[in-house]
Coordinates of C-alpha atoms and ligand atoms in Angstrom, one line a residue:
X1 CA -11.3 46.4 -51.2
X2 CA -11.9 42.6 -51.5
X3 CA -9.1 40.5 -49.9
X4 CA -6.6 38.9 -52.3
X5 CA -6.9 35.2 -51.7
X6 CA -3.8 33.2 -52.9
X7 CA -3.5 29.5 -53.3
X8 CA -0.6 27.2 -52.1
X9 CA 1.3 29.9 -50.2
X10 CA 4.5 29.1 -48.3
X11 CA 4.2 30.0 -44.7
X12 CA 7.9 29.9 -43.9
X13 CA 8.2 33.7 -43.8
X14 CA 5.0 33.9 -41.6
X15 CA 6.4 31.9 -38.7
X16 CA 9.4 32.8 -36.6
X17 CA 10.5 29.2 -36.3
X18 CA 10.8 29.3 -40.2
X19 CA 9.2 25.9 -40.5
X20 CA 8.2 24.8 -43.9
X21 CA 4.4 24.7 -44.4
X22 CA 2.0 25.5 -47.2
X23 CA -1.4 27.2 -46.7
X24 CA -4.0 25.8 -49.1
X25 CA -5.4 29.4 -49.3
X26 CA -4.0 32.5 -47.7
X27 CA -4.9 36.2 -47.4
X28 CA -3.8 39.1 -45.3
X29 CA -6.6 41.5 -44.1
X30 CA -5.9 45.1 -43.4
X31 CA -9.5 46.3 -43.2
X32 CA -12.4 45.0 -41.1
X33 CA -14.6 44.6 -44.3
X34 CA -11.8 42.3 -45.7
X35 CA -11.9 40.2 -42.7
X36 CA -15.7 39.8 -43.0
X37 CA -15.4 38.9 -46.7
X38 CA -12.6 36.4 -46.1
X39 CA -14.7 34.7 -43.4
X40 CA -17.8 34.6 -45.6
X41 CA -15.8 33.1 -48.5
X42 CA -14.4 30.4 -46.1
X43 CA -18.0 29.7 -44.9
X44 CA -19.5 29.4 -48.4
X45 CA -16.5 27.2 -49.6
X46 CA -16.5 25.1 -46.4
X47 CA -12.9 26.0 -45.7
X48 CA -11.4 25.7 -42.2
X49 CA -10.1 29.1 -41.0
X50 CA -6.7 29.6 -39.3
X51 CA -5.9 33.0 -37.8
X52 CA -2.3 34.2 -37.5
X53 CA -0.6 37.4 -36.5
X54 CA 3.2 37.7 -36.5
X55 CA 3.6 33.9 -36.3
X56 CA 5.9 34.1 -33.2
X57 CA 3.9 31.6 -31.0
X58 CA 2.9 28.9 -33.5
X59 CA 4.4 25.6 -34.6
X60 CA 3.6 24.6 -38.1
X61 CA 3.9 20.9 -38.0
X62 CA 2.6 20.3 -41.6
X63 CA 0.6 22.0 -44.3
X64 CA -2.4 24.0 -43.3
X65 CA -5.7 23.1 -45.1
X66 CA -8.4 25.7 -45.7
X67 CA -7.8 29.5 -45.4
X68 CA -5.1 31.1 -43.3
X69 CA -6.0 34.7 -42.5
X70 CA -3.2 37.0 -41.4
X71 CA -4.5 39.8 -39.3
X72 CA -3.0 43.1 -40.5
X73 CA -5.6 45.6 -39.2
X74 CA -3.9 48.9 -38.5
X75 CA -4.6 52.1 -36.5
X76 CA -4.1 53.6 -33.0
X77 CA -6.3 56.1 -31.2
X78 CA -6.2 57.4 -27.6
X79 CA -8.3 59.3 -25.1
X80 CA -7.0 60.9 -21.9
X81 CA -8.8 59.7 -18.8
X82 CA -10.7 62.2 -16.7
X83 CA -10.6 61.8 -12.9
X84 CA -13.8 60.0 -11.7
X85 CA -16.4 62.3 -10.3
X86 CA -14.4 65.4 -11.2
X87 CA -16.7 68.1 -12.5
X88 CA -13.9 70.3 -13.8
X89 CA -12.7 67.4 -16.0
X90 CA -9.2 67.2 -14.6
X91 CA -7.1 64.5 -16.1
X92 CA -6.2 61.4 -14.1
X93 CA -2.6 60.7 -15.2
X94 CA -3.9 58.0 -17.5
X95 CA -4.6 57.5 -21.1
X96 CA -6.6 54.8 -22.8
X97 CA -5.0 53.7 -26.0
X98 CA -6.7 51.5 -28.6
X99 CA -4.5 49.5 -30.9
X100 CA -5.8 47.6 -34.0
X101 CA -4.9 44.0 -33.8
X102 CA -2.4 44.0 -36.6
X103 CA -0.1 46.6 -35.1
X104 CA 3.3 45.3 -34.1
X105 CA 3.6 45.0 -30.3
X106 CA 7.2 46.3 -29.8
X107 CA 6.8 49.2 -32.2
X108 CA 3.7 50.3 -30.2
X109 CA 5.7 50.0 -26.9
X110 CA 8.2 52.4 -28.4
X111 CA 5.5 54.7 -29.8
X112 CA 3.9 54.9 -26.4
X113 CA 7.2 55.8 -24.7
X114 CA 7.6 58.6 -27.3
X115 CA 4.2 59.9 -26.4
X116 CA 5.0 59.8 -22.7
X117 CA 2.5 56.9 -22.0
X118 CA 4.0 54.4 -19.6
X119 CA 3.5 50.9 -18.4
X120 CA 4.5 48.7 -21.3
X121 CA 8.3 49.2 -21.0
X122 CA 9.0 45.8 -19.3
X123 CA 7.3 44.2 -22.2
X124 CA 9.7 45.6 -24.8
X125 CA 10.9 43.5 -27.6
X126 CA 8.2 40.8 -27.4
X127 CA 7.6 39.8 -31.0
X128 CA 4.1 39.6 -32.6
X129 CA 1.0 41.7 -32.8
X130 CA -1.3 43.6 -30.5
X131 CA -4.2 41.2 -31.3
X132 CA -2.3 38.1 -30.2
X133 CA -1.1 39.6 -26.9
X134 CA -4.3 38.8 -25.0
X135 CA -4.3 35.2 -26.2
X136 CA -1.6 34.1 -23.8
X137 CA -1.6 37.2 -21.7
X138 CA 1.9 38.0 -22.7
X139 CA 4.3 38.7 -19.8
X140 CA 7.9 39.5 -19.0
X141 CA 10.0 41.0 -16.3
X142 CA 7.3 41.2 -13.7
X143 CA 4.5 42.7 -15.9
X144 CA 1.8 41.1 -17.9
X145 CA -0.8 42.4 -20.4
X146 CA -3.6 41.9 -17.9
X147 CA -2.1 44.6 -15.7
X148 CA -2.9 47.2 -18.4
X149 CA -5.8 45.8 -20.4
X150 CA -9.1 47.7 -20.1
X151 CA -11.0 45.9 -22.9
X152 CA -10.8 44.3 -26.3
X153 CA -13.2 43.9 -29.2
X154 CA -13.4 40.6 -31.0
X155 CA -15.4 39.2 -33.8
X156 CA -17.5 36.2 -32.7
X157 CA -17.2 33.7 -35.5
X158 CA -20.3 31.9 -34.3
X159 CA -22.7 34.9 -34.4
X160 CA -20.7 37.2 -36.7
X161 CA -21.1 40.0 -34.1
X162 CA -18.5 42.2 -32.5
X163 CA -18.2 41.5 -28.8
X164 CA -16.5 43.7 -26.2
X165 CA -14.6 41.9 -23.4
X166 CA -13.5 43.7 -20.2
X167 CA -10.5 42.5 -18.3
X168 CA -12.4 40.2 -16.1
X169 CA -14.3 38.5 -18.9
X170 CA -10.9 37.7 -20.6
X171 CA -10.3 35.3 -17.7
X172 CA -6.5 36.0 -17.7
X173 CA -4.1 33.6 -16.0
X174 CA -0.4 32.9 -16.2
X175 CA 0.2 32.9 -20.0
X176 CA -3.4 32.0 -20.3
X177 CA -6.9 33.5 -21.1
X178 CA -10.4 32.6 -22.1
X179 CA -9.2 32.6 -25.7
X180 CA -7.2 29.4 -25.0
X181 CA -10.3 27.7 -23.4
X182 CA -14.0 28.5 -23.9
X183 CA -13.1 31.1 -26.6
X184 CA -10.7 28.8 -28.4
X185 CA -11.0 29.5 -32.2
X186 CA -14.2 31.4 -31.6
X187 CA -13.1 35.0 -31.4
X188 CA -10.9 37.1 -33.7
X189 CA -9.5 40.0 -31.8
X190 CA -9.8 43.2 -33.8
X191 CA -8.6 45.8 -31.3
X192 CA -7.2 46.0 -27.8
X193 CA -7.5 49.0 -25.3
X194 CA -4.8 49.5 -22.7
X195 CA -4.8 52.0 -19.8
X196 CA -1.3 53.6 -19.6
X197 CA 0.0 56.1 -17.2
X198 CA 1.2 59.6 -18.0
X199 CA 3.3 59.5 -14.8
X200 CA 6.5 57.5 -15.1
X201 CA 6.4 54.7 -12.5
X202 CA 9.1 52.2 -13.5
X203 CA 8.6 48.7 -12.1
X204 CA 12.0 47.1 -11.6
X205 CA 11.0 44.5 -9.1
X206 CA 12.0 41.6 -11.3
X207 CA 15.4 40.5 -10.1
X208 CA 17.2 40.3 -13.4
X209 CA 15.9 43.7 -14.3
X210 CA 16.8 45.4 -11.0
X211 CA 20.3 43.9 -11.2
X212 CA 20.7 45.4 -14.7
X213 CA 19.4 48.8 -13.5
X214 CA 21.7 48.8 -10.5
X215 CA 24.7 47.8 -12.6
X216 CA 23.9 50.6 -15.1
X217 CA 23.5 53.3 -12.5
X218 CA 26.7 52.2 -10.8
X219 CA 28.6 52.2 -14.1
X220 CA 27.2 55.6 -15.1
X221 CA 27.4 57.2 -11.6
X222 CA 23.6 57.8 -11.6
X223 CA 21.1 57.8 -8.7
X224 CA 17.7 56.1 -8.7
X225 CA 16.2 59.4 -9.9
X226 CA 17.6 58.6 -13.3
X227 CA 15.6 55.4 -13.7
X228 CA 13.1 56.3 -16.4
X229 CA 10.7 54.1 -18.4
X230 CA 12.9 54.6 -21.4
X231 CA 15.9 53.3 -19.5
X232 CA 13.9 50.3 -18.3
X233 CA 12.9 49.6 -21.9
X234 CA 16.5 49.9 -23.2
X235 CA 17.8 47.6 -20.4
X236 CA 15.0 45.0 -21.0
X237 CA 16.0 45.0 -24.7
X238 CA 19.7 44.6 -23.7
X239 CA 19.0 41.7 -21.4
X240 CA 16.8 40.0 -24.0
X241 CA 19.3 40.4 -26.8
X242 CA 22.0 38.9 -24.6
X243 CA 20.0 35.9 -23.6
X244 CA 17.5 35.2 -26.4
X245 CA 18.2 34.2 -30.0
X246 CA 16.9 36.7 -32.6
X247 CA 14.4 34.7 -34.7
X248 CA 15.7 36.4 -37.8
X249 CA 19.1 34.8 -37.2
X250 CA 18.2 31.6 -35.4
X251 CA 14.5 30.8 -35.9
X252 CA 12.6 30.1 -32.6
X253 CA 9.2 30.8 -30.9
X254 CA 10.5 32.1 -27.6
X255 CA 9.8 29.9 -24.6
X256 CA 8.6 26.5 -26.0
X257 CA 7.3 25.3 -22.6
X258 CA 5.3 27.1 -19.9
X259 CA 6.9 27.3 -16.4
X260 CA 4.9 24.6 -14.4
X261 CA 2.8 25.7 -11.5
X262 CA 3.0 23.0 -8.8
X263 CA 0.6 22.5 -5.9
X264 CA 2.1 22.3 -2.4
X265 CA 2.3 18.5 -1.9
X266 CA 4.1 18.0 -5.2
X267 CA 6.3 21.0 -4.5
X268 CA 7.3 19.7 -1.0
X269 CA 8.0 16.2 -2.3
X270 CA 10.3 17.6 -5.0
X271 CA 12.1 20.0 -2.7
X272 CA 12.8 17.2 -0.4
X273 CA 14.6 15.5 -3.2
X274 CA 16.0 18.5 -5.1
X275 CA 16.7 21.1 -2.4
X276 CA 18.3 23.6 -4.8
X277 CA 15.3 23.6 -7.2
X278 CA 14.4 27.3 -7.8
X279 CA 10.8 28.1 -7.1
X280 CA 8.6 31.2 -6.9
X281 CA 5.7 31.0 -4.4
X282 CA 2.2 31.4 -5.6
X283 CA -0.9 32.6 -3.7
X284 CA -2.2 29.0 -3.4
X285 CA 0.8 27.9 -1.4
X286 CA 2.3 26.1 -4.4
X287 CA 5.1 27.5 -6.6
X288 CA 6.2 28.2 -10.2
X289 CA 9.3 26.3 -11.3
X290 CA 11.5 27.7 -14.1
X291 CA 11.1 25.0 -16.8
X292 CA 14.6 26.1 -18.1
X293 CA 16.1 24.8 -14.9
X294 CA 14.3 21.4 -15.2
X295 CA 15.5 21.0 -18.8
X296 CA 19.1 22.0 -17.9
X297 CA 19.1 19.4 -15.0
X298 CA 18.3 16.8 -17.6
X299 CA 21.5 17.7 -19.5
X300 CA 19.6 19.0 -22.5
X301 CA 20.7 22.7 -22.6
X302 CA 22.5 23.1 -25.9
X303 CA 21.5 19.7 -27.1
X304 CA 21.5 19.3 -30.9
X305 CA 19.4 16.8 -32.8
X306 CA 20.0 17.2 -36.5
X307 CA 18.4 20.4 -37.7
X308 CA 16.9 21.2 -34.3
X309 CA 18.2 22.0 -30.9
X310 CA 17.8 23.4 -27.4
X311 CA 19.4 26.8 -27.2
X312 CA 22.7 26.9 -25.3
X313 CA 21.9 30.2 -23.4
X314 CA 18.2 29.6 -22.7
X315 CA 17.1 26.0 -22.4
X316 CA 13.4 27.0 -22.7
X317 CA 14.0 28.0 -26.3
X318 CA 13.9 25.3 -29.0
X319 CA 15.6 26.4 -32.3
X320 CA 15.5 25.5 -35.9
X321 CA 19.2 25.3 -36.9
X322 CA 18.3 25.7 -40.6
X323 CA 16.2 23.3 -42.5
X324 CA 14.1 21.6 -39.7
X325 CA 10.6 20.3 -40.2
X326 CA 7.8 20.7 -37.7
X327 CA 8.0 16.9 -37.0
X328 CA 11.7 17.1 -36.1
X329 CA 11.0 20.0 -33.7
X330 CA 8.1 18.2 -32.1
X331 CA 10.2 15.1 -31.7
X332 CA 12.8 17.1 -29.7
X333 CA 10.0 18.7 -27.7
X334 CA 8.8 15.1 -26.9
X335 CA 12.3 14.1 -25.8
X336 CA 12.5 17.2 -23.5
X337 CA 9.1 16.5 -22.0
X338 CA 9.9 12.8 -21.5
X339 CA 13.2 13.6 -19.8
X340 CA 11.6 16.1 -17.4
X341 CA 8.7 13.8 -16.7
X342 CA 11.1 10.9 -15.9
X343 CA 13.3 12.9 -13.6
X344 CA 10.9 15.2 -11.9
X345 CA 7.4 13.7 -12.6
X346 CA 6.4 17.1 -14.0
X347 CA 4.6 17.3 -17.3
X348 CA 5.7 20.3 -19.3
X349 CA 3.0 22.1 -21.3
X350 CA 4.0 23.4 -24.8
X351 CA 3.3 27.1 -25.0
X352 CA 3.0 27.8 -28.7
X353 CA -0.1 26.6 -30.6
X354 CA 0.6 23.6 -32.9
X355 CA -1.0 23.6 -36.3
X356 CA -0.9 21.1 -39.2
X357 CA -1.0 17.9 -37.3
X358 CA -3.3 15.4 -38.9
Ligands
FAD1 P1 0.8 34.2 -33.7 O1 2.0 33.4 -33.4 O2 0.6 34.6 -35.1 O3 -0.5 33.5 -33.1 C1 -0.5 32.9 -31.8 C2 -1.9 32.5 -31.5 O4 -2.7 33.6 -31.4 C3 -2.5 31.6 -32.6 O5 -3.3 30.6 -32.0 C4 -3.4 32.6 -33.4 O6 -4.5 31.9 -33.9 C5 -3.8 33.5 -32.3 N1 -4.1 34.9 -32.8 C6 -3.2 35.7 -33.4 N2 -3.8 36.9 -33.6 C7 -5.1 36.8 -33.3 C8 -6.2 37.6 -33.3 N3 -6.1 38.9 -33.8 N4 -7.4 37.2 -32.8 C9 -7.5 35.9 -32.4 N5 -6.5 35.0 -32.3 C10 -5.3 35.5 -32.7 N6 5.6 35.8 -25.1 C11 5.5 36.3 -23.9 O7 4.4 36.2 -23.3 N7 6.5 36.9 -23.2 C12 7.7 37.0 -23.8 O8 8.6 37.6 -23.2 C13 7.9 36.5 -25.1 N8 9.1 36.6 -25.7 C14 9.3 36.0 -27.0 C15 10.5 36.1 -27.6 C16 10.7 35.5 -28.8 C17 12.1 35.6 -29.4 C18 9.7 34.9 -29.5 C19 9.9 34.3 -30.9 C20 8.4 34.8 -28.9 C21 8.2 35.4 -27.6 N9 7.0 35.3 -27.0 C22 6.8 35.8 -25.7 C23 5.8 34.6 -27.6 C24 5.0 35.5 -28.6 O9 5.8 36.6 -29.0 C25 3.7 36.1 -28.1 O10 2.9 35.0 -27.7 C26 3.0 37.0 -29.1 O11 1.9 37.6 -28.5 C27 2.5 36.2 -30.3 O12 2.0 37.1 -31.3 P2 1.9 36.8 -32.8 O13 1.2 37.9 -33.4 O14 3.2 36.4 -33.4 O15 0.9 35.5 -32.7
NAP2 P1 14.7 34.3 -16.0 O1 14.9 35.7 -15.5 O2 15.9 33.5 -16.2 O3 13.8 33.5 -15.0 C1 13.3 32.2 -15.3 C2 11.9 32.1 -14.9 O4 11.8 32.2 -13.5 C3 11.0 33.1 -15.6 O5 10.3 32.5 -16.6 C4 10.2 33.7 -14.5 O6 8.8 33.5 -14.6 C5 10.7 33.1 -13.2 N1 11.1 34.1 -12.3 C6 12.3 34.7 -12.2 N2 12.3 35.6 -11.2 C7 11.1 35.6 -10.6 C8 10.5 36.3 -9.6 N3 11.2 37.1 -8.8 N4 9.2 36.1 -9.3 C9 8.5 35.2 -10.1 N5 9.0 34.5 -11.1 C10 10.3 34.7 -11.4 O7 13.8 34.3 -17.3 P2 14.2 34.6 -18.8 O8 14.0 33.3 -19.6 O9 15.4 35.4 -18.9 O10 13.0 35.5 -19.3 C11 12.8 36.8 -18.7 C12 11.4 37.2 -18.8 O11 10.9 37.3 -20.1 C13 10.4 36.3 -18.1 O12 9.4 37.0 -17.5 C14 9.9 35.4 -19.2 O13 8.6 34.9 -18.9 C15 9.9 36.4 -20.4 N6 10.1 35.6 -21.6 C16 9.0 34.9 -22.1 C17 9.2 34.2 -23.3 C18 8.0 33.5 -24.0 O14 8.1 33.1 -25.1 N7 6.9 33.3 -23.2 C19 10.4 34.3 -24.0 C20 11.4 35.0 -23.4 C21 11.3 35.7 -22.2 P3 7.9 34.4 -15.5 O15 7.9 33.8 -16.8 O16 6.6 34.3 -14.8 O17 8.4 35.8 -15.5

């Protein structure tokens, strides 16, 4: 089926910040052939292409010229992994699951739990699509996508070919990947394969999660035996619902800034000045600093500026209080960055991708 291309489409419902923005042309593609046709049409009409998934990590600062393609490719398949070198074909407690890029992340986490496929439970309730997950190597509660990714397939917009990337070639980092650097705007991810475990091995090392698990077990009179991946998923959802605003009720894009990674000299200089500054050591001797703490120290937690604000329970989240424009939101982001820069000499990096700035 040929893709339906619409003109002058409002993108308010296609971004979780609910920012007003109009796509010059828009189409949603649910089949690979539709994606190819949409790209060909853009090429022959000299239209710039913008790819979106669930719109939960983008800031629409204005109207979007050219063609916006929403990736809605669907389908899930799996293959149980055989133990290496085992002639009898015994299974290796692992399953490789391939998800088409348009599948919803959280729904697939729940689907996998239902199948008895484990390893994604800490990443419950992250909005967005499977295909966007590798872009920033999504992570939460001590687990990140890179821990599970085996490979992904992407359409190379330069050559028109499908390319397979293994984990190493994705160049994953902290909320980072090749697709934010050398692969920027070049690849359209069409499916993602994750290796999951058929043996429950809950990871509750993240302090906020282990505290929630302990409190739950104490309250219910349970021992550590009762800690299942399903329980971990439920508790992650519970913590997130307590702390993070639901975009459907209070539009937001999750963390607006990345947690800065400081090198040792800067870290030591700051700790000499701010000895209570929380910091999480990194392999290079530096540390990761929670950006929420930096923002809070600047007195900006809960700040309101017209239609935008800094969330009062999680300072890393900027919110649209109703009728905000992208420009207002970026002005607040600028104020936050400037305050943190002045007080700590740390330059906060914006996490979502900004579109529609001339
Ligand atoms: P979009 O916002 O639609 O797109 C994001 C970027 O990816 C864009 O640049 C787009 O061009 C590109 N892209 C999308 N799909 C494809 C594709 N198929 N191929 C190539 N490029 C593509 N993130 C975390 O890491 N951890 C969290 O815990 C977390 N919590 C969040 C909580 C809330 C309430 C919200 C609103 C966001 C949160 N996020 C979190 C951020 C966001 O959910 C993730 O980054 C998610 O992966 C974005 O998916 P999306 O489909 O919405 O992508
Ligand atoms: P939190 O538990 O209040 O912790 C604040 C920050 O400190 C986190 O971002 C986390 O970094 C870091 N941290 C805490 N304990 C750590 C430890 N033991 N080792 C290393 N780093 C540690 O965070 P939160 O805001 O409630 O979020 C909970 C989790 O969900 C975090 O993993 C966060 O990244 C994720 N999350 C992400 C988004 C997003 O949009 N990107 C939105 C909401 C939540 P890490 O980020 O490295 O974990």
